[in-house]
CSV table of C-alpha atoms in Angstrom, one decimal:
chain,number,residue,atom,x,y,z
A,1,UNK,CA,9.1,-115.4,244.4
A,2,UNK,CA,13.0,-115.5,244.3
A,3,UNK,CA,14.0,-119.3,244.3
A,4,UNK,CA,17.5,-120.5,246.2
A,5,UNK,CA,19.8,-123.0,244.5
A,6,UNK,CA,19.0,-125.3,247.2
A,7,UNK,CA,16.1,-126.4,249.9
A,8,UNK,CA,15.5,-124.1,252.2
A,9,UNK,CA,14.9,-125.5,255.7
A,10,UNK,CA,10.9,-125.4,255.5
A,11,UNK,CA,11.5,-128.0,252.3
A,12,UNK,CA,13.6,-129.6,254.8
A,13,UNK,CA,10.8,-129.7,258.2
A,14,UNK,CA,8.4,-130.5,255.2
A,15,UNK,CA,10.0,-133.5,254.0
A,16,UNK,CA,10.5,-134.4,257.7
A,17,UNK,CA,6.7,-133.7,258.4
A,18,UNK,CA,5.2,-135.8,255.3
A,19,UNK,CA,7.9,-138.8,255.7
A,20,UNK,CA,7.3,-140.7,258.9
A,21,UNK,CA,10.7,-143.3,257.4
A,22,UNK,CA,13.1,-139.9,257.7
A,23,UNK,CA,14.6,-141.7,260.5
A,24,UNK,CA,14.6,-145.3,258.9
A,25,UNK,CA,13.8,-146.6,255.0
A,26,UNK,CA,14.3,-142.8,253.9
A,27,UNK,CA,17.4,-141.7,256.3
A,28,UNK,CA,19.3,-141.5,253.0
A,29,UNK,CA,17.3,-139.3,251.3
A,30,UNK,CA,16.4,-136.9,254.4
A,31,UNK,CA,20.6,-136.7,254.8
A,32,UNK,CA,20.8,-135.7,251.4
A,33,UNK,CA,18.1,-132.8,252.2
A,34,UNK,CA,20.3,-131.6,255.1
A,35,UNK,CA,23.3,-131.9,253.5
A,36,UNK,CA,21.7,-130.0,250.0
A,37,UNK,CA,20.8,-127.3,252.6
A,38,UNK,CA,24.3,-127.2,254.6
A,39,UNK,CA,25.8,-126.5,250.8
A,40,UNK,CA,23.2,-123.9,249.8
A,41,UNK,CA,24.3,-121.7,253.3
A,42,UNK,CA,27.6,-123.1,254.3
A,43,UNK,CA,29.2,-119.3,253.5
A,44,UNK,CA,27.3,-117.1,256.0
A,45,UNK,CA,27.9,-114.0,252.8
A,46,UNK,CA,25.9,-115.8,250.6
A,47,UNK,CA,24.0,-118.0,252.5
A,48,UNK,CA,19.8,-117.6,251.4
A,49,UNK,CA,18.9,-118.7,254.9
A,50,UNK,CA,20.8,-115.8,256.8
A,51,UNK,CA,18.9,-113.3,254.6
A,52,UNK,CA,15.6,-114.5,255.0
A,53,UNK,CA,12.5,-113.1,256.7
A,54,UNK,CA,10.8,-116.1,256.8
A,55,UNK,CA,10.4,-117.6,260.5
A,56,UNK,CA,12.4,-120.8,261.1
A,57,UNK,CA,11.5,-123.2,263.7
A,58,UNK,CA,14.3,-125.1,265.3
A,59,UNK,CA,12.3,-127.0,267.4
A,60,UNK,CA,12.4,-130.2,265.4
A,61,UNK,CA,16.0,-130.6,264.9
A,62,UNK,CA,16.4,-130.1,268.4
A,63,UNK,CA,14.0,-132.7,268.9
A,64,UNK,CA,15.9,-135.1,266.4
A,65,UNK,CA,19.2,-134.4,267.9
A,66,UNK,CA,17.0,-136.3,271.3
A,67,UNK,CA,15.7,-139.0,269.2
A,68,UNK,CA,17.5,-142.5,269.2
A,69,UNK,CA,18.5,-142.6,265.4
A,70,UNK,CA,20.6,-139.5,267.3
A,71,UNK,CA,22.5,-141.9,269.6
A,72,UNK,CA,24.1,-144.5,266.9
A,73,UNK,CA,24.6,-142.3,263.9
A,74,UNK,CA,27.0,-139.6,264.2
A,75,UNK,CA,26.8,-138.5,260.2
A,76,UNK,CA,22.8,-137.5,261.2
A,77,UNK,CA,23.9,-135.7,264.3
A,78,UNK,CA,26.5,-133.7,262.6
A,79,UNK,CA,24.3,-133.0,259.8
A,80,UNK,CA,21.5,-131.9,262.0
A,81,UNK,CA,24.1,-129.9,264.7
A,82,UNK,CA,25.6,-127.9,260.9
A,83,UNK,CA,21.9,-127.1,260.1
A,84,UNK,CA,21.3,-125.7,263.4
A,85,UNK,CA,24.3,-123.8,263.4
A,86,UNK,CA,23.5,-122.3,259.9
A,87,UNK,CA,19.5,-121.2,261.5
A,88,UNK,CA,21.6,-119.7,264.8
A,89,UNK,CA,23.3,-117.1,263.0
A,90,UNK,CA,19.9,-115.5,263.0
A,91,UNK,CA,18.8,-113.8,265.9
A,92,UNK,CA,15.2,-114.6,265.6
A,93,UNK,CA,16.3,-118.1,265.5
A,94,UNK,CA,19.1,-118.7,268.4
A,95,UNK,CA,16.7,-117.4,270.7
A,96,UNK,CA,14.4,-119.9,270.1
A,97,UNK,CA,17.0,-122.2,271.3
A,98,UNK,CA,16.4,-122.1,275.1
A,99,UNK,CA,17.5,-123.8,277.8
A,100,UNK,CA,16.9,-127.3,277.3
A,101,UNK,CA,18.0,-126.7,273.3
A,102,UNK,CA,21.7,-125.4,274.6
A,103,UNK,CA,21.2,-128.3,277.2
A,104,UNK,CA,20.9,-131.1,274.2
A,105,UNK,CA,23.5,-129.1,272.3
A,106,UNK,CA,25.9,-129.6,275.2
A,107,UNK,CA,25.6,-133.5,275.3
A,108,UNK,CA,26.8,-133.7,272.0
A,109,UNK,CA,29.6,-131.2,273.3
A,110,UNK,CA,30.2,-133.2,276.6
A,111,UNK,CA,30.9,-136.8,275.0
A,112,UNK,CA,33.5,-135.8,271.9
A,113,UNK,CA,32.3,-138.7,270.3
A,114,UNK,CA,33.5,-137.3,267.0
A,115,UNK,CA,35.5,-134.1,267.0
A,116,UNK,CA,33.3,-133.0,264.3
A,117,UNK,CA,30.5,-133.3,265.7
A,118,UNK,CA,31.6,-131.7,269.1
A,119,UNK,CA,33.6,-128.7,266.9
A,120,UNK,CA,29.7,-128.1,265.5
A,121,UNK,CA,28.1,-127.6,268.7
A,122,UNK,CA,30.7,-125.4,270.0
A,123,UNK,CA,30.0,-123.1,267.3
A,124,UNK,CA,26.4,-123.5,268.1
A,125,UNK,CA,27.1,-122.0,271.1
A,126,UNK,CA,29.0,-119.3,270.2
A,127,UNK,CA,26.3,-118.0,267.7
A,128,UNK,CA,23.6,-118.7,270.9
A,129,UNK,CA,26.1,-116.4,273.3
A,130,UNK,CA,25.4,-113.4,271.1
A,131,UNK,CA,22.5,-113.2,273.5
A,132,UNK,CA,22.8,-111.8,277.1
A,133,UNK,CA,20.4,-114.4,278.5
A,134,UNK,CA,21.9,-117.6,276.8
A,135,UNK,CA,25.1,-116.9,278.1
A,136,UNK,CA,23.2,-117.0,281.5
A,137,UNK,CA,21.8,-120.2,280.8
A,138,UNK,CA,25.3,-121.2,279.3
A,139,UNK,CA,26.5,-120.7,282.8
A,140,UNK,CA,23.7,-122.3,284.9
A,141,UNK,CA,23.9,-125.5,283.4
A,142,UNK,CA,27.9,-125.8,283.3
A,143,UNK,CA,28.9,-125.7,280.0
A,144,UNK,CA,31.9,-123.0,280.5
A,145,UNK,CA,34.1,-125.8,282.1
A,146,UNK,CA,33.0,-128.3,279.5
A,147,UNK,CA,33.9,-125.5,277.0
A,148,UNK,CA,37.4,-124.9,278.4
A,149,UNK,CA,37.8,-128.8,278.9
A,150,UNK,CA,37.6,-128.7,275.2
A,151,UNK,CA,40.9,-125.9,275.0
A,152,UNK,CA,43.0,-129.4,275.7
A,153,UNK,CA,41.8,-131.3,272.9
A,154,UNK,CA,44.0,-132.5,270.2
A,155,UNK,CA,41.7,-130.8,267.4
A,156,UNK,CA,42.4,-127.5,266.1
A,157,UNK,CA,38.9,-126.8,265.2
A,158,UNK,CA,37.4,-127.9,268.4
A,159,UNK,CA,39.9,-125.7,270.2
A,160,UNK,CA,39.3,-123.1,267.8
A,161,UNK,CA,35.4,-123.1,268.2
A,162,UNK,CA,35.9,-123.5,271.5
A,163,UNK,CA,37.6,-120.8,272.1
A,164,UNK,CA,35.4,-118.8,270.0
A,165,UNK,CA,32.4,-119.9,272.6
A,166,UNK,CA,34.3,-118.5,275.5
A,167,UNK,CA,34.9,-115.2,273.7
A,168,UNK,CA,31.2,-115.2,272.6
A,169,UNK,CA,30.4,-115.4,276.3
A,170,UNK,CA,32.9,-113.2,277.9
A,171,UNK,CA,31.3,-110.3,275.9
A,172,UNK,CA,29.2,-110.6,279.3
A,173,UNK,CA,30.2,-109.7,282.5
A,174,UNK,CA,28.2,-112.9,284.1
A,175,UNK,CA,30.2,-114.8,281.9
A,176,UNK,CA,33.3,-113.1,282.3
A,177,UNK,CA,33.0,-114.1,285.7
A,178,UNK,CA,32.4,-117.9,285.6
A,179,UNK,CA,35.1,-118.4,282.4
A,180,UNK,CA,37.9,-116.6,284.9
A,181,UNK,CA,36.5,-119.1,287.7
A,182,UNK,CA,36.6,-122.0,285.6
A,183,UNK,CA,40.5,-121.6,284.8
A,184,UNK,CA,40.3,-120.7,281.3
A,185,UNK,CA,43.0,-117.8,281.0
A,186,UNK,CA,45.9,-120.7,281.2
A,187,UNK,CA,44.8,-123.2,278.6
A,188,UNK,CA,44.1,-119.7,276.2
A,189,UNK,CA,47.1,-118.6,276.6
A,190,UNK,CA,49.1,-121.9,275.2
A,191,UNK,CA,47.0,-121.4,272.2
A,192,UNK,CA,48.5,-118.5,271.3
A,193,UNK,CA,51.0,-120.2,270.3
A,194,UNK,CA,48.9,-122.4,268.0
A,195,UNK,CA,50.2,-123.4,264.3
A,196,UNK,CA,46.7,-122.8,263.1
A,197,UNK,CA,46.0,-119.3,262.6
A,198,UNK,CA,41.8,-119.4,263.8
A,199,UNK,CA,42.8,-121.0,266.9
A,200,UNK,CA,45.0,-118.2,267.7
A,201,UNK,CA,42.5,-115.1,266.3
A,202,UNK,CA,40.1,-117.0,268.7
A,203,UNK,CA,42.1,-117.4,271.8
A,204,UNK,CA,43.1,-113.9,271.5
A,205,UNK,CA,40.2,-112.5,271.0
A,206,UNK,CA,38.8,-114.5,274.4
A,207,UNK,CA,41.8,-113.2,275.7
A,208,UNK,CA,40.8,-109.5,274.7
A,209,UNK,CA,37.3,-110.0,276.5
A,210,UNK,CA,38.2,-111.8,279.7
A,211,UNK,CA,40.9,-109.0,280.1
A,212,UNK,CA,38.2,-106.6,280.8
A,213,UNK,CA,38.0,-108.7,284.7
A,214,UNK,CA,40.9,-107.3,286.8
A,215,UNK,CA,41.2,-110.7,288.3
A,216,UNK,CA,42.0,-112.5,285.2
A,217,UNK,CA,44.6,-108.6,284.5
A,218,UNK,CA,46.2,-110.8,287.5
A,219,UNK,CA,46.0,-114.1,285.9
A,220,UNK,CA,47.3,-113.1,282.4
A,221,UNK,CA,50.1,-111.2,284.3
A,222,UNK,CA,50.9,-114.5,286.3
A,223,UNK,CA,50.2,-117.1,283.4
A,224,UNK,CA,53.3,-115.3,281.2
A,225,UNK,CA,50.4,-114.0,278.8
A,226,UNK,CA,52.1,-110.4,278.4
A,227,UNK,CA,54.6,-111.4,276.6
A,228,UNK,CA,53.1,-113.6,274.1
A,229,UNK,CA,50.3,-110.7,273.7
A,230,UNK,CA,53.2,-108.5,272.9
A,231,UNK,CA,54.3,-110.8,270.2
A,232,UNK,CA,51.5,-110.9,268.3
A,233,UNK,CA,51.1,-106.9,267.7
A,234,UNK,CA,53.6,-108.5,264.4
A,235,UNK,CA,51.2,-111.1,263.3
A,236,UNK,CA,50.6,-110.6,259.7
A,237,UNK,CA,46.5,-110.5,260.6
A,238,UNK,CA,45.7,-107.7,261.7
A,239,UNK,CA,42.9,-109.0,263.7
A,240,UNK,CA,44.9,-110.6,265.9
A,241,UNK,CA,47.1,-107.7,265.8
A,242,UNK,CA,43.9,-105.3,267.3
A,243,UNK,CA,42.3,-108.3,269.8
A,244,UNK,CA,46.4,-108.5,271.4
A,245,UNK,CA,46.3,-104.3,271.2
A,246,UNK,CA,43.0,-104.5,273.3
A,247,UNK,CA,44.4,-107.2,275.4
A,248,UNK,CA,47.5,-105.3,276.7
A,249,UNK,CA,44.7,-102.2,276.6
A,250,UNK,CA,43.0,-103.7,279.4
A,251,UNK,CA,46.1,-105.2,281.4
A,252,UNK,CA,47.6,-102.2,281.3
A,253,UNK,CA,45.6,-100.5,283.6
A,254,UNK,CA,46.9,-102.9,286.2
A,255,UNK,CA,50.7,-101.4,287.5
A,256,UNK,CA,52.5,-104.4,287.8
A,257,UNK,CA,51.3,-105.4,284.2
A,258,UNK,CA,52.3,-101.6,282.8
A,259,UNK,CA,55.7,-101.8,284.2
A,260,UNK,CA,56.2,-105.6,282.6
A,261,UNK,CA,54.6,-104.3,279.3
A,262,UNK,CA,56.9,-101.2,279.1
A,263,UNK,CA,60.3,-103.3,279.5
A,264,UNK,CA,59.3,-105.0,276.3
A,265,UNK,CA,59.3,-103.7,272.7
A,266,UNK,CA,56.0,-103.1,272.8
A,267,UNK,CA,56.0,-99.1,271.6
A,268,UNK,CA,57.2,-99.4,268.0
A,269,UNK,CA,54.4,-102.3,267.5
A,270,UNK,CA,51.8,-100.6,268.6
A,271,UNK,CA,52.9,-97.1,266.7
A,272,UNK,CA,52.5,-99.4,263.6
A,273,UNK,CA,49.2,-100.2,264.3
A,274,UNK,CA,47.4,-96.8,264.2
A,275,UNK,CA,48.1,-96.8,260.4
A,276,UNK,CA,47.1,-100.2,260.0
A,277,UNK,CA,43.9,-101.1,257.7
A,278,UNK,CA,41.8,-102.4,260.6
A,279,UNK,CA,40.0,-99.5,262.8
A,280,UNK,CA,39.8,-101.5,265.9
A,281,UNK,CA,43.1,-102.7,266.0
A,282,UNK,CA,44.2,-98.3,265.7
A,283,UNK,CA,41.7,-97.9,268.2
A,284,UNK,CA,43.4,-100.7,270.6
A,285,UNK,CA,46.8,-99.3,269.8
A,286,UNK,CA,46.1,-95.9,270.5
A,287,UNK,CA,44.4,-96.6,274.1
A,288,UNK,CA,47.4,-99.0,275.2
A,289,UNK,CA,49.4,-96.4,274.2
A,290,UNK,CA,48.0,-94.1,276.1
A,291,UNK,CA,47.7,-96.2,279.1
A,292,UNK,CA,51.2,-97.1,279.2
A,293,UNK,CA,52.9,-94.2,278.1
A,294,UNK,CA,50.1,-91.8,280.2
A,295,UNK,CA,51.3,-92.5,283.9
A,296,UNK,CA,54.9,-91.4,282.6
A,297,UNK,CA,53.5,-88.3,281.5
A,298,UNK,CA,52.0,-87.3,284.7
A,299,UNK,CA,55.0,-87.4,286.4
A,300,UNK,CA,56.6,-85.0,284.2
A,301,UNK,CA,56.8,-81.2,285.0
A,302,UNK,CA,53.8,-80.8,282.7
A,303,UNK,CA,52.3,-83.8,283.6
A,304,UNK,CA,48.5,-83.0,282.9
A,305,UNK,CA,49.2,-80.7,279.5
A,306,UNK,CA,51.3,-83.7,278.0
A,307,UNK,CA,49.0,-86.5,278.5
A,308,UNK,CA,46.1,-84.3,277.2
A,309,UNK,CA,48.4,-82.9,274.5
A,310,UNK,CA,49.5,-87.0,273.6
A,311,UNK,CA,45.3,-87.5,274.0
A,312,UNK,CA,44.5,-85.6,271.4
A,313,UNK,CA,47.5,-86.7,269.5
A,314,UNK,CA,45.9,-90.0,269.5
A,315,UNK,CA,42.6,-88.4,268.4
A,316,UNK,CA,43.9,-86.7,265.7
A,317,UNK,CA,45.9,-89.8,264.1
A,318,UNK,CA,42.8,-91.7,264.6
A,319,UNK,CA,40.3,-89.0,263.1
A,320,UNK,CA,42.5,-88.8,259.6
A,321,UNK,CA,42.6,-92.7,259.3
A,322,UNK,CA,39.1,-92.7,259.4
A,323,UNK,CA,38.8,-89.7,256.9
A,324,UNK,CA,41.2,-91.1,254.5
A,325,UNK,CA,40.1,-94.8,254.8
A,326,UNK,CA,36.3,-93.0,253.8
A,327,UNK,CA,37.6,-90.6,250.7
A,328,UNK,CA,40.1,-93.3,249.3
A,329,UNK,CA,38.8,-96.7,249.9
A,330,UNK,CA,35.5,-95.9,248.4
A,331,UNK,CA,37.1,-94.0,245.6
A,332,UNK,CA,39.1,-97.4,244.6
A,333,UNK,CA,36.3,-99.8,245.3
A,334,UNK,CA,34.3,-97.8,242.8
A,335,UNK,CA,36.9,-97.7,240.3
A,336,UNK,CA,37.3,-101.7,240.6
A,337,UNK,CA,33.8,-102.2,240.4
């Protein structure tokens, strides 16, 4: 059997299990199991855990995070809350989580005690939002509004993992729904202008999600949000370059929005994208393109034969990125290797 280069979390229930001072005499020692374990699968690329088939059981940390010890030491909760997030990567693990698990997750969210520890269980929720049904239990118990209370904090991680909840969520159209109704498109959009680079990628990329909801077209239109969208098709990372493509992709299906997005310099931008590296962010380009340029076509003399003639355009430039990214980036990662 393949050994890790640290505990993996059975050593860690184990020692839990055959220690009844892991909460007194021994915290020490139980800490330094967690933490050995946090180190071992920190890096979700390498982490043992994440590739595993062996069964995890989450249960008992969830239990711990209830447990007194919980309530005066915030270096156990944050351990225990960066353990949990490491099993819910796994889906075999985060939906083990349930209702009253996201509920005891979201009372560490709730107080901000410690940033830390709060910036941990907002990333616990956005590994538990992969699934359809915890984003409805996400919603029942009220944790969008705590989520976007967190959007005001000082911290750039909690705002970043935050944000990264509420995109999690609005991958959902139930949770669409209740992020647009808790006032979230605001607060996202002032991120954008963030100094910190993941708090942008992730307020975009909630952005890009929530856009799919006409009403919060409406809100982004209102909030100013069009123009900084359009500013970040320059960003130097070309994921936020493709979530503020598919942002103005979706808001420009709205007429008002179209006519606000074509008095900007938005064309040239989003030209560059379709030979940019990332697939999604040609992908995005090519349909706001399309959408914004489209209508104009229409009204032209050969209205339907130009926007199907630009369609295929589109297609085409798409098609040979693909081809060429297939034939020469494999050729050169072989050649490196």
């Amino acid at each position: 059997m393949e050994r890790t280069a640290g505990p993996s979390f059975q050593d860690v229930t184990s020692f839990l299990k055959t220690n009844t001072a892991a909460l007194t005499e021994d915290k020490a020692l139980f800490q330094q199991s967690l933490a050995a374990f946090i180190r071992c699968n920190e890096n979700p690329s390498t982490s043992p855990n994440f590739k595993s088939k062996v069964p995890d059981l989450p249960g008992p940390l969830l239990q711990l995070l209830e447990h007194a010890a919980a309530k005066t030491d915030q270096t156990l909760v944050l351990l225990l809350l960066k353990v949990l997030k490491i099993l819910s990567r796994r889906r075999d693990n985060r939906v083990q989580i349930g209702k009253q698990g996201i509920q005891t997750v979201f009372k560490h969210l709730s107080s901000i005690a410690s940033k830390p520890t709060a910036a941990e269980a907002a990333n616990i929720i956005l590994n538990v939002c992969y699934e359809r049904a915890s984003v409805a239990l996400v919603v029942q118990c009220g944790g969008v509004a705590t989520l976007v209370s967190c959007l005001h904090d000082s911290s750039a991680d909690l705002q970043a993992n935050a944000a990264g909840a509420i995109q999690s969520i609005c991958f959902q159209e139930q949770g669409r729904r209740a992020v647009g109704e808790a006032d979230a498109v605001a607060p996202l959009i002032s991120l954008l202008d963030s100094a910190h680079a993941k708090v942008r990628s992730r307020a975009v990329g909630a952005l890009h999600n929530l856009s799919s909801d006409s009403t919060s077209i409406r809100t982004i239109r209102r909030s100013g949000g069009i123009l900084k969208l359009v500013a970040l098709l320059r960003s130097s990372d070309c994921a936020i370059c493709g979530s503020a493509a598919g942002a103005l992709q979706n808001v420009s299906r709205e007429v008002a929005s179209r006519m606000i997005i074509r008095e900007m310099d938005t064309v040239c931008p989003l030209a560059d994208l379709l030979s940019s590296s990332d697939l999604q962010a040609q992908v995005c380009a090519a349909g706001a393109l399309l959408n914004i340029l489209g209508p104009e076509l229409e009204r032209s003399k050969l209205g339907v034969v130009q926007r199907q003639g630009f369609g295929k355009v589109m297609s085409s430039l798409l098609t040979l990125s693909i081809v060429h990214e297939a034939l020469f980036e494999n050729m050169l990662s072989a050649e490196v290797a």
